[in-house]
PDB file of C-alpha atoms in Angstrom:
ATOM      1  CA  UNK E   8       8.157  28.540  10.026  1.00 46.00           C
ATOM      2  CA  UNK E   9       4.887  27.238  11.824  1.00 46.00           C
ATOM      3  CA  UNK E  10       2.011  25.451  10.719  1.00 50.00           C
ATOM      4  CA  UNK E  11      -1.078  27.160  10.766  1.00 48.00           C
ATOM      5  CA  UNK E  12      -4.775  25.853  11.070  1.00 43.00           C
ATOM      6  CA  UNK E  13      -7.770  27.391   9.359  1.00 42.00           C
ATOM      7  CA  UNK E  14      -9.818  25.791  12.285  1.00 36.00           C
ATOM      8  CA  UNK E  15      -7.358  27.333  15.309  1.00 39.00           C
ATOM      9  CA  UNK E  16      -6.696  30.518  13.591  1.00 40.00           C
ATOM     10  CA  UNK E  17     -10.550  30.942  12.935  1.00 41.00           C
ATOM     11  CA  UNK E  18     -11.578  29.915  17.075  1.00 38.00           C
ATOM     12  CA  UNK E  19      -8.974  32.267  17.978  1.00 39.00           C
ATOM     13  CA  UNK E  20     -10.220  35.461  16.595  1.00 40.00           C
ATOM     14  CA  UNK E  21     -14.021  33.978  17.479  1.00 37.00           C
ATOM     15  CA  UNK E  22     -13.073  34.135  21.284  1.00 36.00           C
ATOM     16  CA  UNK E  23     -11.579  37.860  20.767  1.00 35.00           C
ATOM     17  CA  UNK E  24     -14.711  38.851  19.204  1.00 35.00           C
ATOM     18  CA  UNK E  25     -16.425  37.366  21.636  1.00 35.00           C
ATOM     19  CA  UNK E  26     -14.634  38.658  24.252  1.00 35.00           C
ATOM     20  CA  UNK E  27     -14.655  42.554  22.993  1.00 38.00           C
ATOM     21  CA  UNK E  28     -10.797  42.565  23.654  1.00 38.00           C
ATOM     22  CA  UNK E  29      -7.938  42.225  21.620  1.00 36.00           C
ATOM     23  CA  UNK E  30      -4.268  41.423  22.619  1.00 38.00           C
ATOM     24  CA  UNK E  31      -2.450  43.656  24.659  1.00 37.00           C
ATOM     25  CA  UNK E  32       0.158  44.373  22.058  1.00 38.00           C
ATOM     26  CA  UNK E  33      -2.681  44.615  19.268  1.00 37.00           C
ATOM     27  CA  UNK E  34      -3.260  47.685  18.191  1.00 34.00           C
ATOM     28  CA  UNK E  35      -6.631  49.695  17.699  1.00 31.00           C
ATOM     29  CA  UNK E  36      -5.697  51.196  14.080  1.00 34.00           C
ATOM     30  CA  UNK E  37      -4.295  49.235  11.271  1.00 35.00           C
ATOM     31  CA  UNK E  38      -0.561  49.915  10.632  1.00 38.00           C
ATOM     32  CA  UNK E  39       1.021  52.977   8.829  1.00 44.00           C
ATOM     33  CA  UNK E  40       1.937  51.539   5.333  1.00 48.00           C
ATOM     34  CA  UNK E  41       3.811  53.394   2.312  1.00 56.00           C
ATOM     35  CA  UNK E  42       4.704  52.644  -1.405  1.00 74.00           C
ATOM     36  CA  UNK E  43       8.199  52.046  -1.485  1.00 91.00           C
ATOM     37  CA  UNK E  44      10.045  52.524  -4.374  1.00 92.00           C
ATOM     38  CA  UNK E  45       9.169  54.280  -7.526  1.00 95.00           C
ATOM     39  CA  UNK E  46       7.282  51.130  -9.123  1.00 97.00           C
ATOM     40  CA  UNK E  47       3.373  50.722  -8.656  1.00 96.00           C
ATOM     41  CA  UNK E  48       1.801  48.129  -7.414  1.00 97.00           C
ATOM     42  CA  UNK E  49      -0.989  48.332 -10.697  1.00 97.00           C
ATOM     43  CA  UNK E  50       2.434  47.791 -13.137  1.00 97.00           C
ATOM     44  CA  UNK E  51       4.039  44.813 -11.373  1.00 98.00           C
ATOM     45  CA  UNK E  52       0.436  43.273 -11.464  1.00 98.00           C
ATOM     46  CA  UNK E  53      -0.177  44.020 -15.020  1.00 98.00           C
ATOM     47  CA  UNK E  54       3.090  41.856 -15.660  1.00 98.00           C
ATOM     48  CA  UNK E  55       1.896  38.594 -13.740  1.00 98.00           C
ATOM     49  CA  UNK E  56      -1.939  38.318 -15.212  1.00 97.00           C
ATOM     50  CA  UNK E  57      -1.323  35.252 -16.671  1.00 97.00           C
ATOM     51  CA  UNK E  58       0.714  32.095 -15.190  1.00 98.00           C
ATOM     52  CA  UNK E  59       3.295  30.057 -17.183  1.00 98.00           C
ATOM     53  CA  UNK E  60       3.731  27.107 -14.490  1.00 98.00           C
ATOM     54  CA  UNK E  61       7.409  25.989 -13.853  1.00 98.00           C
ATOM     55  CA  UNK E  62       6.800  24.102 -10.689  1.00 98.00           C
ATOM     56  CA  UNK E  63       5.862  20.112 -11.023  1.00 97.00           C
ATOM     57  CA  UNK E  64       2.934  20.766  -9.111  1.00 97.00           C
ATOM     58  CA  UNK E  65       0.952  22.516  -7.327  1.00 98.00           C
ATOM     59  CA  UNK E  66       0.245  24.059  -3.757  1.00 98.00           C
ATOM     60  CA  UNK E  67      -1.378  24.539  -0.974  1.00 98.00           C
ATOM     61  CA  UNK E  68      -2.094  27.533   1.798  1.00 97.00           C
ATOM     62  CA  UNK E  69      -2.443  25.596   4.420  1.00 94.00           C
ATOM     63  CA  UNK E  70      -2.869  22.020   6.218  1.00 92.00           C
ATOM     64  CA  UNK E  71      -6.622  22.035   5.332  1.00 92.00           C
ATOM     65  CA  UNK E  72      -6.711  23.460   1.780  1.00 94.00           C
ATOM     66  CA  UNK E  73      -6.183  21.890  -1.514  1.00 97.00           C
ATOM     67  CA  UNK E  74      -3.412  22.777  -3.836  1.00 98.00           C
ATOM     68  CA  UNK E  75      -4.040  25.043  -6.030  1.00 98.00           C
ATOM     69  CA  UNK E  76      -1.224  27.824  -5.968  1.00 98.00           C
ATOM     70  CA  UNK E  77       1.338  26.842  -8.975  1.00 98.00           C
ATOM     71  CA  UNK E  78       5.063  28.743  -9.168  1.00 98.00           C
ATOM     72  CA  UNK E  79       5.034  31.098 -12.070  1.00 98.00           C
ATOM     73  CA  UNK E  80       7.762  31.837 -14.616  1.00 98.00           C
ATOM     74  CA  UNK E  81       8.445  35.382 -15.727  1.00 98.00           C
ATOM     75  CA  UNK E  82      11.788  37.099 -17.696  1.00 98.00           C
ATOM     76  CA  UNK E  83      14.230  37.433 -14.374  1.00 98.00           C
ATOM     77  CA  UNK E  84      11.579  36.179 -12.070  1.00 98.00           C
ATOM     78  CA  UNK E  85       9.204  33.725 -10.907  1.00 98.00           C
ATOM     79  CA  UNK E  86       6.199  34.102  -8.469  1.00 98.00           C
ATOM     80  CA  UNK E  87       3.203  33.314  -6.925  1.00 98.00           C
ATOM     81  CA  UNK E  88      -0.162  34.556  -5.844  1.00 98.00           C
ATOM     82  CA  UNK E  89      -1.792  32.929  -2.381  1.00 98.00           C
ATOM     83  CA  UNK E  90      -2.329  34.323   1.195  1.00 98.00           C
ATOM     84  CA  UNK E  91      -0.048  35.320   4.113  1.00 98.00           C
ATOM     85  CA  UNK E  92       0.489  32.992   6.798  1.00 97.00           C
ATOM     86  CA  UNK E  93       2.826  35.191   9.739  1.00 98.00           C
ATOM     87  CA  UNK E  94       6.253  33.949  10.425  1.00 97.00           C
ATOM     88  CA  UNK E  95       7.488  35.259  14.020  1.00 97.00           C
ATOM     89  CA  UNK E  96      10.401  33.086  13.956  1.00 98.00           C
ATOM     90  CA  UNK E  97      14.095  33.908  14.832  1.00 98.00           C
ATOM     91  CA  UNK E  98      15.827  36.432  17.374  1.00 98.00           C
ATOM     92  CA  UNK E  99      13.219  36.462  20.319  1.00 98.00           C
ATOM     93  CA  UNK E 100      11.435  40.206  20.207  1.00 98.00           C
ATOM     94  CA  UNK E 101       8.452  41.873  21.711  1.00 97.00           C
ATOM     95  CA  UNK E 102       5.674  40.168  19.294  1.00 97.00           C
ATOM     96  CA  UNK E 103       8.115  37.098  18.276  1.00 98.00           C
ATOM     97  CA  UNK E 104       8.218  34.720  20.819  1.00 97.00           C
ATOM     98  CA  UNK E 105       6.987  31.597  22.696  1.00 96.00           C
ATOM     99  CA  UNK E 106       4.888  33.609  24.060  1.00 96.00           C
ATOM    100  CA  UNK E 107       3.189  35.503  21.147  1.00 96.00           C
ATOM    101  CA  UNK E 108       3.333  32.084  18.660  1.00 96.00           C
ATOM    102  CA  UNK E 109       2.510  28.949  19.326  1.00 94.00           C
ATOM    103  CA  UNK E 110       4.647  27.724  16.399  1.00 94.00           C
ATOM    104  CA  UNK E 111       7.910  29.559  17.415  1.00 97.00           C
ATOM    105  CA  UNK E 112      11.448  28.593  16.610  1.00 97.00           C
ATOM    106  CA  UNK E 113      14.364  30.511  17.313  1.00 97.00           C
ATOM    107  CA  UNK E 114      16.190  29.890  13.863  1.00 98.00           C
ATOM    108  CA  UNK E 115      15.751  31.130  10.327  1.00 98.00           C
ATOM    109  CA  UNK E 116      16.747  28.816   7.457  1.00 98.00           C
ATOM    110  CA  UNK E 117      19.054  32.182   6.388  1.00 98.00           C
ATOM    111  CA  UNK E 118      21.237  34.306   8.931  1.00 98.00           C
ATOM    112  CA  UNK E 119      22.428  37.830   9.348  1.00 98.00           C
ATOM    113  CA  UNK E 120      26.101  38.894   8.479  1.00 97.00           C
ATOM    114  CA  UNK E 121      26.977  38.269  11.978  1.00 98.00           C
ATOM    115  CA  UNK E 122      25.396  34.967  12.051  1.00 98.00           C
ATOM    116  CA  UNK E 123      22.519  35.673  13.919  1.00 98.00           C
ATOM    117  CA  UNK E 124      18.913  34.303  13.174  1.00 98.00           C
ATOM    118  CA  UNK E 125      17.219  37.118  10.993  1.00 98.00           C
ATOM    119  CA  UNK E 126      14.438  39.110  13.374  1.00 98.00           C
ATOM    120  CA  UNK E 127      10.508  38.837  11.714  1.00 98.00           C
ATOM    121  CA  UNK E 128       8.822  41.424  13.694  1.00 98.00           C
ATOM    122  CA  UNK E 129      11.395  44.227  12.479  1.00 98.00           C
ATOM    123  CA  UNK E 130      12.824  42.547   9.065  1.00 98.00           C
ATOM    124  CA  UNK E 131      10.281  42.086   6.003  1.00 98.00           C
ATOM    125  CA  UNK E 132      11.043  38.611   4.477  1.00 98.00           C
ATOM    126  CA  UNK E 133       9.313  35.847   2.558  1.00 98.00           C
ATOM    127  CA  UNK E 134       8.785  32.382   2.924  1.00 98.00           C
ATOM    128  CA  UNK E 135       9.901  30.028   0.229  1.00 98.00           C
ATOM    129  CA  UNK E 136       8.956  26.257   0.353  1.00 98.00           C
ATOM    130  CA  UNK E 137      11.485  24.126   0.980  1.00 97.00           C
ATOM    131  CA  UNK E 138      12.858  21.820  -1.941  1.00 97.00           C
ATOM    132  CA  UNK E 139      10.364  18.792  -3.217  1.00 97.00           C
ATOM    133  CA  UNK E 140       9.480  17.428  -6.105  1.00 97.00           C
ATOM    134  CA  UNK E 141       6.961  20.156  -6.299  1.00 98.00           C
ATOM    135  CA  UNK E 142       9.617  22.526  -6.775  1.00 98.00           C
ATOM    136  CA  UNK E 143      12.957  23.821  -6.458  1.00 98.00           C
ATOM    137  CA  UNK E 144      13.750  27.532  -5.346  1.00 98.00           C
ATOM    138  CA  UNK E 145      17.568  27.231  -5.551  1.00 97.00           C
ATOM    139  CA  UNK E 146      17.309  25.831  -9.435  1.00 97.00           C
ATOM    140  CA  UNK E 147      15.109  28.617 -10.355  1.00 96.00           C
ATOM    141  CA  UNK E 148      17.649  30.658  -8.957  1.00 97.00           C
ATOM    142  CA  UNK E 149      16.375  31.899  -6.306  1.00 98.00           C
ATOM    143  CA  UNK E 150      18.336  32.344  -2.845  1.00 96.00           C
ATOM    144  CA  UNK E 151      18.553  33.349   0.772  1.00 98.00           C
ATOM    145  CA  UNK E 152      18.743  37.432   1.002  1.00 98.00           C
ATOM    146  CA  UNK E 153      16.937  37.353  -2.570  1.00 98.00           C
ATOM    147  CA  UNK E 154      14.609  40.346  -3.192  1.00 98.00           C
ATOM    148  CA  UNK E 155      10.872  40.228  -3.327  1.00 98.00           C
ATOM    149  CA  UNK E 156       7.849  42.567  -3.916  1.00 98.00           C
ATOM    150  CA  UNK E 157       4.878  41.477  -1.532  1.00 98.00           C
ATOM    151  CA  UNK E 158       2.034  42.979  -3.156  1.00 98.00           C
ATOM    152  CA  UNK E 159      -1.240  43.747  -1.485  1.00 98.00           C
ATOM    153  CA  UNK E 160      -4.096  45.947  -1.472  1.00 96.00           C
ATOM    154  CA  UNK E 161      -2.289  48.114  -3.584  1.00 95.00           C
ATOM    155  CA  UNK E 162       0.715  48.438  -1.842  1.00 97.00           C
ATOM    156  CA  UNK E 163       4.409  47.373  -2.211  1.00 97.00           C
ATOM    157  CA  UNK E 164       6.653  46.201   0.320  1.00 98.00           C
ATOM    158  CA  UNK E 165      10.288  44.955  -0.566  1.00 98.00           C
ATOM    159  CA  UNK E 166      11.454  42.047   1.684  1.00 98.00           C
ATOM    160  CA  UNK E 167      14.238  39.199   1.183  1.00 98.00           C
ATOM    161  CA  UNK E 168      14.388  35.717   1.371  1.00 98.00           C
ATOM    162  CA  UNK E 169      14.719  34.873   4.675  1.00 98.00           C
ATOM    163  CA  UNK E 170      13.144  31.441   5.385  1.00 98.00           C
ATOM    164  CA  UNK E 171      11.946  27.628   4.025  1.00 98.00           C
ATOM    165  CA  UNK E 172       9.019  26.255   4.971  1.00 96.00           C
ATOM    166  CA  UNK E 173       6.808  22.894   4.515  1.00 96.00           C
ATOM    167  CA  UNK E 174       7.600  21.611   1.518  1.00 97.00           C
ATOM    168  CA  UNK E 175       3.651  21.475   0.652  1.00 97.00           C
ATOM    169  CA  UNK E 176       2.840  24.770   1.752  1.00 97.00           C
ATOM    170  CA  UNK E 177       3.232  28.336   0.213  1.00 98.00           C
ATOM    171  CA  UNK E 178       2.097  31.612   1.172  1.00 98.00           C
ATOM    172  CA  UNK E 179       4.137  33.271   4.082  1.00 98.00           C
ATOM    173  CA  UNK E 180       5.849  36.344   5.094  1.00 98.00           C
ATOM    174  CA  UNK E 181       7.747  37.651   8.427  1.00 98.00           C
ATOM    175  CA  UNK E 182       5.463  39.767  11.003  1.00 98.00           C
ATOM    176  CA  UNK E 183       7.452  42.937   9.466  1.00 98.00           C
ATOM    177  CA  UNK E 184       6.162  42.204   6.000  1.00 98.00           C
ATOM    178  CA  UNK E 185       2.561  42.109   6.955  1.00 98.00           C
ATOM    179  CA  UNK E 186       2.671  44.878   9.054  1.00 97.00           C
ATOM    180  CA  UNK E 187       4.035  46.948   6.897  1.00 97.00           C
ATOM    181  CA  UNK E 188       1.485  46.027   3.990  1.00 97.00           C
ATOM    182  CA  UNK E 189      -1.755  46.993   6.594  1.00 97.00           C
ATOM    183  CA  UNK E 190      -1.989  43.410   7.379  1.00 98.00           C
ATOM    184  CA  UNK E 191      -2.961  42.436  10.699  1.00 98.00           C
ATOM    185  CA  UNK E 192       0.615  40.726  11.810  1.00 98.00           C
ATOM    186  CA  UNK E 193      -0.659  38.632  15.152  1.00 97.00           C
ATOM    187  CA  UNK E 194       1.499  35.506  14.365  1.00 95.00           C
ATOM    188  CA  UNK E 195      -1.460  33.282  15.369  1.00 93.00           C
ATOM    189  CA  UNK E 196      -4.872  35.067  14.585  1.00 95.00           C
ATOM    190  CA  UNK E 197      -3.074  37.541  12.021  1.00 97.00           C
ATOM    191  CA  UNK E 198      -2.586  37.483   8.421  1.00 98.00           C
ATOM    192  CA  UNK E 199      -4.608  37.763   5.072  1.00 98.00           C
ATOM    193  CA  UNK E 200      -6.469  34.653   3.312  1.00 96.00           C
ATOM    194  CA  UNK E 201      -6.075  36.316  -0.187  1.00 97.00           C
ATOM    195  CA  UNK E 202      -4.710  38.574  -2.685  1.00 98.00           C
ATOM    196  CA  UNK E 203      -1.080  38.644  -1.627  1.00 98.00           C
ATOM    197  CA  UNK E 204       1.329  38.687  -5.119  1.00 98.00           C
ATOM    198  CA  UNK E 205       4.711  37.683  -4.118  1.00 98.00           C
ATOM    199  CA  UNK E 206       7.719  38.148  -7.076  1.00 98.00           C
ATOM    200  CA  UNK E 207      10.692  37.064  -6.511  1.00 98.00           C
ATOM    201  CA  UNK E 208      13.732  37.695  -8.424  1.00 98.00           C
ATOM    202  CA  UNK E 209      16.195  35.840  -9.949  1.00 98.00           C
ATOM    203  CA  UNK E 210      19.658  35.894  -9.328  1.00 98.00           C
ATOM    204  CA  UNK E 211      19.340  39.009  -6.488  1.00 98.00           C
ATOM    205  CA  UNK E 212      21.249  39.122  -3.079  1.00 97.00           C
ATOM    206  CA  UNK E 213      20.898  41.835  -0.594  1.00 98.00           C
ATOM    207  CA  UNK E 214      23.658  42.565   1.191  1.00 97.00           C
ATOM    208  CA  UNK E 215      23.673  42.483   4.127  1.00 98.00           C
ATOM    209  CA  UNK E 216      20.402  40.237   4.537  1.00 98.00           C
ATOM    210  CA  UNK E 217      18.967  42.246   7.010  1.00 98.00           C
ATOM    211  CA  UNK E 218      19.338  45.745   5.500  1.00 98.00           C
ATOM    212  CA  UNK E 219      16.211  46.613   4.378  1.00 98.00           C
ATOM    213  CA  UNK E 220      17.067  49.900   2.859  1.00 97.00           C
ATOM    214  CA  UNK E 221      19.496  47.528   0.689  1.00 98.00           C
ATOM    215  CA  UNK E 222      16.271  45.621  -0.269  1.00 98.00           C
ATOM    216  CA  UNK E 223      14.472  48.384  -0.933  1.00 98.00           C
ATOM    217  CA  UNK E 224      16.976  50.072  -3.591  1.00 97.00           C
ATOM    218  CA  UNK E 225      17.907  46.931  -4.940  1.00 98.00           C
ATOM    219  CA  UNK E 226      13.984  45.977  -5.251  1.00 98.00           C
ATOM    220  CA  UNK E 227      13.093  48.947  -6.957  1.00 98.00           C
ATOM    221  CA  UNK E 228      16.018  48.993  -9.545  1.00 98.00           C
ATOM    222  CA  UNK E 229      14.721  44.687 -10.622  1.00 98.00           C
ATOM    223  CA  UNK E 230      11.333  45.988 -10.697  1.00 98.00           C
ATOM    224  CA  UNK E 231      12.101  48.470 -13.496  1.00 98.00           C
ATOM    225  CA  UNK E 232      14.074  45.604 -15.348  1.00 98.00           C
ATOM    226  CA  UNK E 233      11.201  43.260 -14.704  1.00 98.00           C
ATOM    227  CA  UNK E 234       8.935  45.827 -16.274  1.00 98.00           C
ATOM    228  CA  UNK E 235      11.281  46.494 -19.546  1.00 98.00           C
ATOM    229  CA  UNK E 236      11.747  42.833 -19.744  1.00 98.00           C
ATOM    230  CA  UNK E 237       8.117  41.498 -19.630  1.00 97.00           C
TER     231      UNK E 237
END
């Protein structure tokens, strides 16, 4: 999990404007994106209009920002609404790399079943901060290989646990995640500011972590429950 800069993040994508070019492994036309599961994205958001706070605190986006993103308690879920920040960390692929990411590191905080760091450009997971006083994700029951609906732009993408972050900092989701939501998944000129819903449930495991199908069934089958139950 890297650190992102308003102020680098913004120069970067000034100099590609600038320049008329974009990456070589950018591509012209947003990603292909589909609903998956049976759930809408207008019902889970209909569930999460209101906030009852359970973190100690709030907060914040990223280094330059203010906190103002609280942790959100729901029936069999908490959650959060902030922006997407793109983690490119683990295995070494095409778009995840020293190469591609400034902020590159070849570990997740949570591993495939053979051990293996997890791999962001072709797994969707989330980024959870990592335990403060602000909050803890393991008490709230929350845990690596959880399941999560991303929400955005009227879409919803299933994705797991996967990571821990700055213990400050929320709002973050593997290159897989964003691409497959139609956001732009560059690891260091890519992601959205805004309107990203993350729910996360309570007490799920996907097994194995990096079986996204398995995310996907399970995710759709706790998003019915969360809709009975709130």
């Amino acid at each position: 999990m890297r650190l992102r800069t308003l102020s680098l993040a913004a120069a970067s994508g000034t100099a590609l404007l600038a320049a008329g070019l974009l990456p070589a492994h950018a591509s012209a036309a947003a990603p292909k994106s589909a609903q998956e599961g049976t759930v809408g994205a207008a019902d889970l958001l209909a569930k999460v209009t209101s906030c009852s706070q359970i973190s100690n605190g709030k907060y914040r986006t990223d280094e330059e920002t203010s906190a103002t993103v609280p942790v959100c308690g729901k029936n069999g879920a908490v959650f959060w609404k902030a922006d997407m920040d793109i983690d490119c960390d683990g295995q070494r692929t095409t778009n995840c790399n020293e190469d591609r990411d400034p902020w590159f590191q070849a570990d997740t905080a949570f591993h495939q079943s053979d051990g293996k760091p997890l791999k962001a450009e072709t797994l969707p997971y989330v980024v959870v901060p990592s335990t403060s006083a602000i909050w803890n994700y393991s008490d709230a029951g929350i845990k690596g290989g959880g399941v999560v609906a991303v929400i955005y732009n009227n879409k919803v993408e299933y994705a797991v646990v996967g990571d821990t972050g700055p213990s400050q900092i929320i709002g973050e989701a593997s290159y897989a995640t964003a691409k497959a939501l139609g956001i732009d998944p560059d690891p260091e000129t890519g992601g959205a500011d805004s309107g990203v819903t993350y729910i996360l449930f309570k007490n799920s495991k996907v097994s194995p972590i990096e079986s996204h199908s398995a995310a996907v069934s399970l995710g759709d089958q706790l998003a019915k429950q969360f809709l009975a139950n709130n």
